[in-house]
CSV table of C-alpha atoms in Angstrom, one decimal:
chain,number,residue,atom,x,y,z
A,1,MET,CA,24.9,-23.8,37.7
A,2,LYS,CA,26.6,-22.0,34.9
A,3,ILE,CA,24.9,-20.7,31.8
A,4,THR,CA,26.2,-21.8,28.4
A,5,VAL,CA,26.6,-18.8,26.1
A,6,HIS,CA,27.2,-19.4,22.4
A,7,LYS,CA,29.7,-16.7,21.5
A,8,LYS,CA,29.4,-16.3,17.7
A,9,CYS,CA,33.0,-15.0,17.6
A,10,GLN,CA,34.3,-18.3,19.2
A,11,SER,CA,34.5,-20.0,15.8
A,12,HIS,CA,33.8,-19.5,12.1
A,13,PRO,CA,30.2,-19.5,11.0
A,14,ALA,CA,29.7,-22.6,9.0
A,15,PRO,CA,26.9,-22.9,6.4
A,16,ASN,CA,25.9,-26.3,4.8
A,17,GLU,CA,24.5,-27.7,8.0
A,18,LEU,CA,22.6,-30.9,8.1
A,19,ALA,CA,18.9,-30.6,7.0
A,20,LEU,CA,17.0,-30.7,10.3
A,21,ASP,CA,14.3,-33.0,8.9
A,22,THR,CA,16.8,-35.8,8.4
A,23,VAL,CA,17.0,-36.1,12.2
A,24,PRO,CA,14.3,-38.7,13.2
A,25,LEU,CA,12.5,-36.5,15.8
A,26,PHE,CA,12.0,-33.7,13.2
A,27,LYS,CA,11.0,-35.9,10.2
A,28,ASN,CA,7.2,-35.3,10.5
A,29,VAL,CA,6.9,-31.9,12.2
A,30,ALA,CA,5.1,-28.8,11.0
A,31,PRO,CA,7.2,-26.9,8.4
A,32,GLU,CA,6.6,-23.7,10.4
A,33,PHE,CA,8.3,-25.2,13.5
A,34,LEU,CA,11.3,-26.3,11.3
A,35,ASP,CA,11.6,-22.8,9.9
A,36,GLN,CA,11.4,-21.3,13.4
A,37,LEU,CA,14.2,-23.6,14.6
A,38,LYS,CA,16.4,-22.9,11.6
A,39,SER,CA,16.1,-19.1,11.8
A,40,ALA,CA,17.0,-19.2,15.6
A,41,SER,CA,19.9,-21.7,15.0
A,42,SER,CA,23.6,-21.1,15.1
A,43,THR,CA,26.1,-23.4,13.4
A,44,HIS,CA,29.8,-23.5,14.1
A,45,ASP,CA,32.9,-25.6,13.4
A,46,TYR,CA,34.7,-26.8,16.5
A,47,ALA,CA,38.1,-28.4,16.9
A,48,LYS,CA,38.7,-31.6,18.9
A,49,GLY,CA,38.7,-30.8,22.6
A,50,HIS,CA,36.1,-28.1,22.5
A,51,VAL,CA,33.7,-28.4,25.4
A,52,VAL,CA,30.1,-27.8,24.2
A,53,PHE,CA,28.6,-27.8,27.7
A,54,MET,CA,29.6,-28.9,31.1
A,55,GLN,CA,27.6,-31.0,33.6
A,56,ASP,CA,25.4,-28.7,35.7
A,57,ASP,CA,25.4,-25.9,33.0
A,58,VAL,CA,21.9,-24.5,32.6
A,59,ALA,CA,20.3,-26.2,29.6
A,60,GLU,CA,19.2,-23.4,27.2
A,61,TRP,CA,20.2,-25.0,23.9
A,62,PHE,CA,20.0,-28.3,22.3
A,63,TYR,CA,22.3,-29.5,19.5
A,64,VAL,CA,22.6,-31.5,16.3
A,65,VAL,CA,25.9,-33.0,15.2
A,66,ASN,CA,26.4,-32.2,11.5
A,67,SER,CA,29.7,-33.9,11.2
A,68,GLY,CA,32.4,-35.2,13.5
A,69,TRP,CA,32.0,-37.0,16.8
A,70,ILE,CA,30.8,-35.8,20.2
A,71,LYS,CA,31.6,-37.5,23.6
A,72,LEU,CA,29.0,-37.3,26.4
A,73,PHE,CA,30.5,-37.9,29.8
A,74,ARG,CA,30.2,-37.4,33.5
A,75,GLN,CA,32.9,-36.7,36.0
A,76,THR,CA,32.9,-38.2,39.5
A,77,LEU,CA,33.8,-36.0,42.5
A,78,ASP,CA,37.2,-37.8,42.5
A,79,GLY,CA,37.8,-36.5,38.9
A,80,ASP,CA,37.3,-39.8,37.1
A,81,GLU,CA,35.5,-39.7,33.7
A,82,VAL,CA,32.7,-42.0,32.6
A,83,ILE,CA,31.8,-41.9,28.9
A,84,ILE,CA,28.0,-42.2,28.5
A,85,ASP,CA,28.0,-42.2,24.7
A,86,ILE,CA,29.9,-41.1,21.6
A,87,LEU,CA,27.6,-39.5,19.1
A,88,PRO,CA,28.0,-39.6,15.3
A,89,ALA,CA,26.7,-37.1,12.7
A,90,GLY,CA,22.9,-36.9,12.6
A,91,THR,CA,22.5,-37.2,16.3
A,92,LEU,CA,20.6,-34.8,18.6
A,93,PHE,CA,22.0,-34.1,22.1
A,94,GLY,CA,21.1,-32.0,25.1
A,95,GLU,CA,17.4,-32.2,24.2
A,96,THR,CA,16.7,-34.4,27.2
A,97,GLU,CA,17.3,-31.5,29.6
A,98,LEU,CA,14.1,-30.0,28.3
A,99,PHE,CA,12.4,-28.3,31.3
A,100,SER,CA,13.1,-24.9,32.7
A,101,ASN,CA,15.7,-24.9,35.5
A,102,HIS,CA,17.1,-28.2,34.2
A,103,SER,CA,20.8,-28.4,34.0
A,104,PHE,CA,22.8,-30.8,31.8
A,105,ALA,CA,23.2,-34.2,33.5
A,106,ASN,CA,26.5,-34.7,31.6
A,107,SER,CA,29.2,-32.8,29.7
A,108,ALA,CA,29.7,-32.8,26.0
A,109,GLU,CA,33.1,-32.5,24.2
A,110,VAL,CA,34.2,-32.7,20.6
A,111,VAL,CA,36.4,-35.8,20.1
A,112,GLN,CA,36.8,-35.4,16.3
A,113,ASP,CA,36.5,-32.0,14.6
A,114,ALA,CA,32.8,-31.3,14.4
A,115,LYS,CA,30.2,-29.0,12.9
A,116,ILE,CA,27.4,-28.4,15.5
A,117,THR,CA,24.2,-26.6,15.2
A,118,ALA,CA,22.6,-25.1,18.4
A,119,TYR,CA,18.8,-24.5,18.7
A,120,PRO,CA,17.0,-22.7,21.6
A,121,MET,CA,15.5,-25.1,24.0
A,122,SER,CA,12.6,-22.7,24.5
A,123,LEU,CA,11.3,-23.5,21.0
A,124,LEU,CA,11.3,-27.2,21.7
A,125,ARG,CA,9.4,-26.6,25.0
A,126,ASN,CA,6.8,-24.4,23.3
A,127,GLN,CA,6.2,-26.9,20.5
A,128,ILE,CA,5.6,-29.7,23.1
A,129,SER,CA,3.1,-27.6,25.0
A,130,SER,CA,1.2,-26.5,21.9
A,131,ASP,CA,1.3,-29.5,19.6
A,132,PRO,CA,0.1,-32.7,21.1
A,133,SER,CA,1.3,-34.8,18.2
A,134,PHE,CA,4.8,-33.4,18.6
A,135,ALA,CA,4.6,-34.1,22.3
A,136,VAL,CA,3.9,-37.8,21.4
A,137,GLN,CA,6.8,-37.8,19.0
A,138,MET,CA,9.1,-36.4,21.7
A,139,LEU,CA,7.9,-39.0,24.1
A,140,GLU,CA,8.6,-41.8,21.6
A,141,HIS,CA,12.1,-40.3,21.0
A,142,ILE,CA,12.9,-40.2,24.7
A,143,LEU,CA,11.5,-43.7,25.3
A,144,HIS,CA,13.7,-45.0,22.5
A,145,GLY,CA,16.7,-43.6,24.2
A,146,GLN,CA,15.6,-45.1,27.5
A,147,ARG,CA,15.4,-48.6,25.9
A,148,GLU,CA,18.9,-48.2,24.6
A,149,GLN,CA,20.1,-47.3,28.1
A,150,THR,CA,18.3,-50.3,29.6
A,151,LYS,CA,20.2,-52.5,27.1
A,152,GLU,CA,23.4,-50.8,28.0
A,153,ILE,CA,22.9,-51.6,31.7
A,154,GLU,CA,22.2,-55.2,30.8
A,155,HIS,CA,25.4,-55.4,28.7
A,156,ARG,CA,27.5,-53.8,31.4
A,157,THR,CA,26.1,-56.3,33.9
A,158,ILE,CA,26.2,-59.6,32.1
A,159,MET,CA,28.5,-59.4,29.0
A,160,ASN,CA,32.2,-60.0,29.3
A,161,ALA,CA,34.6,-57.5,27.6
A,162,SER,CA,34.9,-59.5,24.4
A,163,GLN,CA,31.2,-59.8,24.0
A,164,ARG,CA,30.8,-56.0,24.6
A,165,LEU,CA,33.4,-55.4,21.9
A,166,GLY,CA,31.7,-58.0,19.6
A,167,CYS,CA,28.4,-56.2,20.1
A,168,PHE,CA,30.1,-52.8,19.2
A,169,LEU,CA,31.4,-54.3,16.0
A,170,LEU,CA,28.2,-56.0,15.1
A,171,ARG,CA,26.3,-52.8,15.5
A,172,LEU,CA,28.6,-51.1,13.0
A,173,ILE,CA,27.8,-53.8,10.5
A,174,ASN,CA,24.1,-53.9,11.5
A,175,VAL,CA,22.9,-56.3,8.8
A,176,LYS,CA,23.7,-60.0,8.4
A,177,LYS,CA,26.2,-60.5,5.6
A,178,HIS,CA,27.4,-63.8,4.1
A,179,GLY,CA,31.1,-64.2,3.7
A,180,PRO,CA,34.0,-62.0,5.0
A,181,VAL,CA,33.3,-58.5,6.2
A,182,VAL,CA,35.7,-55.6,6.4
A,183,LEU,CA,34.9,-52.6,8.5
A,184,HIS,CA,36.6,-49.5,9.8
A,185,LEU,CA,36.6,-48.4,13.4
A,186,PRO,CA,34.8,-45.0,13.5
A,187,TYR,CA,37.2,-43.5,16.1
A,188,ASP,CA,40.4,-44.5,17.9
A,189,LYS,CA,40.6,-47.6,20.1
A,190,THR,CA,41.2,-45.7,23.4
A,191,LEU,CA,37.9,-44.0,22.9
A,192,ILE,CA,36.1,-47.2,22.0
A,193,ALA,CA,37.5,-48.7,25.2
A,194,SER,CA,36.2,-45.8,27.2
A,195,ARG,CA,32.8,-45.9,25.4
A,196,LEU,CA,32.5,-49.6,26.4
A,197,GLY,CA,33.5,-48.7,30.0
A,198,MET,CA,36.8,-50.7,29.8
A,199,GLN,CA,40.4,-50.0,30.8
A,200,SER,CA,42.8,-50.0,27.8
A,201,GLU,CA,44.3,-53.3,29.0
A,202,THR,CA,40.9,-55.0,29.2
A,203,PHE,CA,40.1,-53.7,25.7
A,204,SER,CA,43.4,-55.2,24.4
A,205,ARG,CA,42.7,-58.6,26.0
A,206,ALA,CA,39.1,-58.5,24.6
A,207,LEU,CA,40.4,-57.9,21.1
A,208,ALA,CA,43.0,-60.6,21.5
A,209,ARG,CA,40.3,-63.1,22.5
A,210,LEU,CA,38.2,-62.2,19.5
A,211,LYS,CA,41.2,-62.7,17.3
A,212,ALA,CA,42.2,-66.1,18.8
A,213,ASP,CA,38.7,-67.6,19.2
A,214,LEU,CA,36.7,-66.1,16.4
A,215,GLY,CA,39.2,-65.2,13.7
A,216,VAL,CA,38.7,-61.5,13.9
A,217,ARG,CA,41.7,-59.7,12.3
A,218,VAL,CA,42.8,-56.2,13.2
A,219,LYS,CA,45.0,-54.0,11.0
A,220,GLY,CA,45.2,-50.6,12.5
A,221,ALA,CA,41.6,-49.2,12.3
A,222,THR,CA,40.5,-52.0,9.9
A,223,ILE,CA,38.7,-55.1,11.2
A,224,GLU,CA,38.3,-58.2,9.1
A,225,ILE,CA,35.7,-60.8,10.1
A,226,ASP,CA,35.7,-64.1,8.2
A,227,SER,CA,32.2,-65.0,9.1
A,228,MET,CA,29.6,-63.1,11.1
A,229,ASP,CA,27.9,-66.3,12.3
A,230,ALA,CA,30.5,-67.1,15.0
A,231,LEU,CA,30.7,-63.5,16.2
A,232,ILE,CA,26.9,-63.3,16.4
A,233,SER,CA,26.6,-66.6,18.2
A,234,TYR,CA,29.3,-65.6,20.7
A,235,THR,CA,28.0,-62.1,21.4
A,236,CYS,CA,24.3,-62.1,21.0
A,237,SER,CA,23.7,-65.2,23.2
A,238,ALA,CA,24.6,-63.0,26.1
A,239,CYS,CA,22.0,-60.4,25.2
A,240,SER,CA,18.2,-60.4,25.5
A,241,ASN,CA,17.9,-59.3,21.8
A,242,ALA,CA,18.7,-61.4,18.8
A,243,PHE,CA,20.8,-60.1,16.0
A,244,PRO,CA,20.2,-57.7,14.2
A,245,CYS,CA,19.1,-55.4,17.1
A,246,ALA,CA,15.5,-54.5,16.3
A,247,GLU,CA,14.7,-50.8,16.2
A,248,GLU,CA,12.8,-50.5,19.5
B,1,MET,CA,4.4,-61.4,21.0
B,2,LYS,CA,2.0,-62.6,23.7
B,3,ILE,CA,-0.9,-60.6,25.1
B,4,THR,CA,-1.1,-60.3,28.8
B,5,VAL,CA,-4.6,-61.0,30.1
B,6,HIS,CA,-5.7,-60.1,33.6
B,7,LYS,CA,-7.8,-63.1,34.7
B,8,LYS,CA,-9.8,-61.8,37.6
B,9,CYS,CA,-10.2,-65.4,38.8
B,10,GLN,CA,-6.5,-65.7,39.2
B,11,SER,CA,-6.4,-64.1,42.6
B,12,HIS,CA,-8.7,-62.5,45.2
B,13,PRO,CA,-10.0,-59.1,44.5
B,14,ALA,CA,-8.3,-56.7,46.9
B,15,PRO,CA,-9.8,-53.4,47.9
B,16,ASN,CA,-7.9,-50.7,49.8
B,17,GLU,CA,-5.6,-50.0,47.0
B,18,LEU,CA,-3.1,-47.1,47.1
B,19,ALA,CA,-4.7,-43.7,46.2
B,20,LEU,CA,-3.5,-43.1,42.7
B,21,ASP,CA,-2.8,-39.4,43.3
B,22,THR,CA,-0.1,-40.4,45.8
B,23,VAL,CA,1.9,-41.6,42.7
B,24,PRO,CA,4.0,-38.5,41.6
B,25,LEU,CA,2.9,-38.7,37.9
B,26,PHE,CA,-0.8,-38.5,38.9
B,27,LYS,CA,-0.5,-35.8,41.6
B,28,ASN,CA,-1.7,-32.9,39.6
B,29,VAL,CA,-3.9,-34.4,36.9
B,30,ALA,CA,-7.6,-33.7,36.1
B,31,PRO,CA,-9.9,-35.5,38.6
B,32,GLU,CA,-11.9,-36.9,35.7
B,33,PHE,CA,-8.8,-38.7,34.4
B,34,LEU,CA,-8.2,-40.1,37.8
B,35,ASP,CA,-11.8,-41.3,38.0
B,36,GLN,CA,-11.5,-42.9,34.5
B,37,LEU,CA,-8.4,-44.7,35.6
B,38,LYS,CA,-9.9,-45.9,38.8
B,39,SER,CA,-13.1,-47.3,37.3
B,40,ALA,CA,-11.1,-49.2,34.7
B,41,SER,CA,-8.6,-50.6,37.1
B,42,SER,CA,-8.3,-54.0,38.6
B,43,THR,CA,-6.5,-54.7,41.9
B,44,HIS,CA,-5.2,-58.1,43.0
B,45,ASP,CA,-3.0,-59.8,45.5
B,46,TYR,CA,-0.2,-61.9,44.1
B,47,ALA,CA,2.1,-64.3,45.9
B,48,LYS,CA,5.9,-64.2,45.5
B,49,GLY,CA,6.9,-65.7,42.2
B,50,HIS,CA,3.9,-64.5,40.2
B,51,VAL,CA,4.9,-63.2,36.8
B,52,VAL,CA,3.0,-59.9,36.0
B,53,PHE,CA,4.3,-59.8,32.4
B,54,MET,CA,7.0,-61.2,30.3
B,55,GLN,CA,9.5,-59.5,28.0
B,56,ASP,CA,7.9,-59.2,24.5
B,57,ASP,CA,4.3,-59.4,25.9
B,58,VAL,CA,2.1,-56.8,24.2
B,59,ALA,CA,1.9,-53.8,26.6
B,60,GLU,CA,-1.8,-53.2,27.2
B,61,TRP,CA,-1.7,-52.4,30.9
B,62,PHE,CA,0.4,-50.4,33.2
B,63,TYR,CA,0.7,-51.1,36.9
B,64,VAL,CA,1.1,-49.5,40.4
B,65,VAL,CA,2.7,-51.4,43.3
B,66,ASN,CA,0.3,-51.0,46.3
B,67,SER,CA,2.4,-53.1,48.6
B,68,GLY,CA,5.2,-55.7,48.3
B,69,TRP,CA,8.2,-55.7,45.9
B,70,ILE,CA,8.4,-56.2,42.2
B,71,LYS,CA,11.5,-57.3,40.2
B,72,LEU,CA,12.0,-56.0,36.7
B,73,PHE,CA,14.4,-58.2,34.7
B,74,ARG,CA,15.6,-59.2,31.3
B,75,GLN,CA,16.7,-62.6,30.2
B,76,THR,CA,19.5,-63.2,27.7
B,77,LEU,CA,19.2,-65.8,24.9
B,78,ASP,CA,21.5,-68.0,27.0
B,79,GLY,CA,18.9,-67.8,29.9
B,80,ASP,CA,20.8,-65.6,32.3
B,81,GLU,CA,18.8,-63.0,34.2
B,82,VAL,CA,19.7,-59.3,34.6
B,83,ILE,CA,17.8,-57.4,37.2
B,84,ILE,CA,17.0,-53.9,36.0
B,85,ASP,CA,15.3,-52.7,39.2
B,86,ILE,CA,13.4,-53.8,42.3
B,87,LEU,CA,10.3,-51.6,42.8
B,88,PRO,CA,8.8,-50.7,46.2
B,89,ALA,CA,5.2,-49.8,47.0
B,90,GLY,CA,4.1,-46.5,45.3
B,91,THR,CA,5.9,-47.2,42.1
B,92,LEU,CA,4.5,-47.2,38.6
B,93,PHE,CA,5.7,-49.8,36.1
B,94,GLY,CA,5.1,-50.8,32.5
B,95,GLU,CA,4.1,-47.3,31.7
B,96,THR,CA,7.1,-46.7,29.5
B,97,GLU,CA,5.8,-49.1,26.9
B,98,LEU,CA,3.2,-46.6,26.0
B,99,PHE,CA,2.7,-46.7,22.3
B,100,SER,CA,0.5,-49.0,20.3
B,101,ASN,CA,2.3,-52.2,19.2
B,102,HIS,CA,4.9,-51.7,21.9
B,103,SER,CA,5.9,-54.8,23.8
B,104,PHE,CA,7.4,-54.9,27.3
B,105,ALA,CA,11.2,-54.5,27.2
B,106,ASN,CA,11.5,-56.5,30.3
B,107,SER,CA,9.7,-59.0,32.5
B,108,ALA,CA,8.1,-58.2,35.9
B,109,GLU,CA,7.8,-60.7,38.8
B,110,VAL,CA,6.6,-60.4,42.4
B,111,VAL,CA,9.5,-61.0,44.8
B,112,GLN,CA,7.6,-60.2,48.0
B,113,ASP,CA,3.8,-60.8,48.2
B,114,ALA,CA,2.3,-57.8,46.5
B,115,LYS,CA,-0.9,-56.0,45.8
B,116,ILE,CA,-0.9,-54.6,42.3
B,117,THR,CA,-3.3,-52.5,40.4
B,118,ALA,CA,-3.5,-52.7,36.6
B,119,TYR,CA,-4.8,-49.8,34.5
B,120,PRO,CA,-5.4,-49.8,30.7
B,121,MET,CA,-2.6,-48.2,28.7
B,122,SER,CA,-5.1,-46.8,26.2
B,123,LEU,CA,-6.3,-44.3,28.9
B,124,LEU,CA,-2.8,-43.1,29.4
B,125,ARG,CA,-2.3,-42.7,25.7
B,126,ASN,CA,-5.5,-40.8,25.2
B,127,GLN,CA,-4.7,-38.4,28.0
B,128,ILE,CA,-1.3,-37.7,26.6
B,129,SER,CA,-2.8,-36.9,23.2
B,130,SER,CA,-5.6,-34.7,24.5
B,131,ASP,CA,-4.0,-32.9,27.5
B,132,PRO,CA,-0.8,-31.1,26.6
B,133,SER,CA,0.0,-30.4,30.3
B,134,PHE,CA,-0.3,-34.1,31.1
B,135,ALA,CA,2.0,-34.8,28.1
B,136,VAL,CA,4.6,-32.5,29.7
B,137,GLN,CA,4.2,-34.3,33.1
B,138,MET,CA,4.6,-37.6,31.4
B,139,LEU,CA,7.8,-36.4,29.7
B,140,GLU,CA,9.2,-35.1,33.0
B,141,HIS,CA,8.4,-38.5,34.6
B,142,ILE,CA,10.2,-40.4,31.8
B,143,LEU,CA,13.2,-38.1,31.8
B,144,HIS,CA,13.5,-38.5,35.5
B,145,GLY,CA,13.7,-42.3,35.0
B,146,GLN,CA,16.2,-41.8,32.2
B,147,ARG,CA,18.5,-39.7,34.5
B,148,GLU,CA,18.4,-42.4,37.1
B,149,GLN,CA,19.4,-44.9,34.4
B,150,THR,CA,22.4,-42.7,33.4
B,151,LYS,CA,23.5,-42.7,37.0
B,152,GLU,CA,23.2,-46.5,37.1
B,153,ILE,CA,25.4,-46.9,34.0
B,154,GLU,CA,27.9,-44.5,35.6
B,155,HIS,CA,27.9,-46.6,38.8
B,156,ARG,CA,28.2,-49.9,37.1
B,157,THR,CA,31.2,-48.6,35.1
B,158,ILE,CA,33.2,-46.8,37.7
B,159,MET,CA,32.2,-47.8,41.2
B,160,ASN,CA,33.7,-50.9,42.8
B,161,ALA,CA,31.3,-53.4,44.5
B,162,SER,CA,31.7,-51.9,48.0
B,163,GLN,CA,30.9,-48.5,46.7
B,164,ARG,CA,27.8,-49.7,44.9
B,165,LEU,CA,26.7,-51.4,48.1
B,166,GLY,CA,27.5,-48.3,50.1
B,167,CYS,CA,25.4,-46.2,47.6
B,168,PHE,CA,22.5,-48.7,48.1
B,169,LEU,CA,22.7,-48.3,51.9
B,170,LEU,CA,23.0,-44.5,51.7
B,171,ARG,CA,19.9,-44.2,49.4
B,172,LEU,CA,17.9,-46.1,52.1
B,173,ILE,CA,18.9,-43.5,54.7
B,174,ASN,CA,18.6,-40.6,52.2
B,175,VAL,CA,19.3,-37.8,54.7
B,176,LYS,CA,22.4,-37.0,56.6
B,177,LYS,CA,22.2,-38.0,60.2
B,178,HIS,CA,24.6,-37.4,63.0
B,179,GLY,CA,25.7,-40.3,65.2
B,180,PRO,CA,25.0,-44.0,64.7
B,181,VAL,CA,22.3,-45.1,62.2
B,182,VAL,CA,20.4,-48.4,62.2
B,183,LEU,CA,18.6,-49.5,59.1
B,184,HIS,CA,16.9,-52.6,57.8
B,185,LEU,CA,17.5,-54.2,54.5
B,186,PRO,CA,14.3,-54.0,52.5
B,187,TYR,CA,14.7,-57.5,50.9
B,188,ASP,CA,17.0,-60.4,51.1
B,189,LYS,CA,20.7,-60.1,50.4
B,190,THR,CA,20.7,-62.4,47.3
B,191,LEU,CA,18.2,-60.1,45.7
B,192,ILE,CA,20.2,-57.0,46.7
B,193,ALA,CA,23.3,-58.5,45.1
B,194,SER,CA,21.4,-59.2,41.9
B,195,ARG,CA,19.9,-55.7,41.9
B,196,LEU,CA,23.4,-54.3,42.1
B,197,GLY,CA,24.5,-56.6,39.3
B,198,MET,CA,26.9,-58.7,41.5
B,199,GLN,CA,27.5,-62.4,42.1
B,200,SER,CA,26.8,-63.5,45.7
B,201,GLU,CA,30.5,-63.9,46.4
B,202,THR,CA,31.3,-60.4,45.2
B,203,PHE,CA,28.5,-59.1,47.4
B,204,SER,CA,29.9,-60.9,50.5
B,205,ARG,CA,33.3,-59.5,49.8
B,206,ALA,CA,31.9,-56.0,49.4
B,207,LEU,CA,30.0,-56.3,52.7
B,208,ALA,CA,33.2,-57.6,54.4
B,209,ARG,CA,35.1,-54.6,53.1
B,210,LEU,CA,32.5,-52.1,54.4
B,211,LYS,CA,32.7,-53.9,57.8
B,212,ALA,CA,36.5,-53.9,58.0
B,213,ASP,CA,37.2,-50.5,56.6
B,214,LEU,CA,34.2,-48.4,57.6
B,215,GLY,CA,32.8,-50.0,60.7
B,216,VAL,CA,29.5,-51.1,59.1
B,217,ARG,CA,28.0,-53.9,61.2
B,218,VAL,CA,25.6,-56.5,59.9
B,219,LYS,CA,23.2,-58.6,62.0
B,220,GLY,CA,20.9,-60.5,59.7
B,221,ALA,CA,18.8,-57.9,57.9
B,222,THR,CA,19.9,-55.1,60.3
B,223,ILE,CA,22.8,-52.8,59.4
B,224,GLU,CA,24.5,-50.5,61.9
B,225,ILE,CA,26.6,-47.6,60.8
B,226,ASP,CA,28.6,-45.7,63.4
B,227,SER,CA,29.0,-42.6,61.4
B,228,MET,CA,27.7,-41.8,57.9
B,229,ASP,CA,30.6,-39.5,57.1
B,230,ALA,CA,33.1,-42.2,56.4
B,231,LEU,CA,30.6,-44.1,54.2
B,232,ILE,CA,29.6,-41.0,52.3
B,233,SER,CA,33.2,-40.0,51.7
B,234,TYR,CA,34.1,-43.6,50.5
B,235,THR,CA,31.0,-44.0,48.3
B,236,CYS,CA,30.1,-40.6,46.9
B,237,SER,CA,33.6,-39.6,45.8
B,238,ALA,CA,33.2,-42.2,43.0
B,239,CYS,CA,29.9,-40.6,41.8
B,240,SER,CA,29.2,-37.4,39.9
B,241,ASN,CA,26.5,-36.4,42.5
B,242,ALA,CA,27.3,-35.4,46.0
B,243,PHE,CA,25.3,-36.9,49.0
B,244,PRO,CA,22.3,-36.7,49.4
B,245,CYS,CA,21.3,-37.4,45.8
B,246,ALA,CA,19.4,-34.4,44.5
B,247,GLU,CA,16.0,-35.2,43.1
B,248,GLU,CA,16.7,-34.6,39.4
């Protein structure tokens, strides 16, 4: 186990961080707790490639993505990488390694220049032990993450590559729209392929199939969909949830 | 949403249930809470095929498997089934749908004649709100489950079918043994294949490969392994955890 140290000299201090109470877990907490967290926090800008923590590091901090994108991944003993998630701004990470002696179950790396705020895990632990209503909020937060993971296992088991890609696109749109839809991929295609647990070739074939069968057009990072109905019908029939995915 | 009702007349009352404090979550809880749970519980024997609850049923009870095996699964809109887990005796299930208005995220069915005890979810909720140390235990319990799920996502992404089967066998043995090992499959091969997210043909090919390359012999439900070393090296090199899997 290694201990993660936040060297303040590693990067430039960065003000203008995300207001903590915009993060769902902290929306309805005691203002004193928010103040405590803020005054113990440390915000920095990191370039693409910066490793925030490594799998097995002692978990003494948890983090909020202010801007940019963070990749959570695990590495096999053979050295292969499995991407667990790619996190956008507004997301909390590391908070699941809550208990003393816990180490991070995965590594976290910046994949698009990011502003990240670190908060001491000890404050989170104290609040859970002393504020039963926060403990319940934390449980709800963790259970929400667990439901998303169960859905991920389902998708990796039963959906084909085109359906998984279709699901990824539909989640970016999120609401049913009539008529053509234009959307922009949030990060590069290689990373999307890895996030979906696919080889690049599988990803290309999946995209080609969406183009051929469902009229999805791709121009660089821009995706045009003539009608969402066909994509929804093709994708969501292989899922246990109907579109749009209910907040669970 | 449907409400699950435990009709006492559905099956024979069955005494001799598992002592609740052998279930890890309840090992160190207040004796009054255990008494409360016990007196509100209801234990029954169910035959293979009995559905304990369906996905989207309102979650008013949680359950302990006293004996037998329970399958947790989800069904896609197309009617395909994805097995999330197969639970042995001593396991808690349904407890993750803790909060009011929550419905079960998956269905549960008996796959080998089982004795099951049901407990009211309201008691679990009350205890979490009123006993901070139990809230922490519940969080640890849920986080443990989440770590197992992350590992499952990793395996379904990066391991080949033979490695997933190898991992299943190694978890049954659990400790490193020198010399030959004989073990018995806990349930039938079709179910193991589904649990591992494989088609039957893929499972057969995976088994054939373990036989050919690693000297694993199969006689009905009995598996003979000459040396664990080769199997460990073949399987665990594709995982981020070394053998034996640490309790996380």
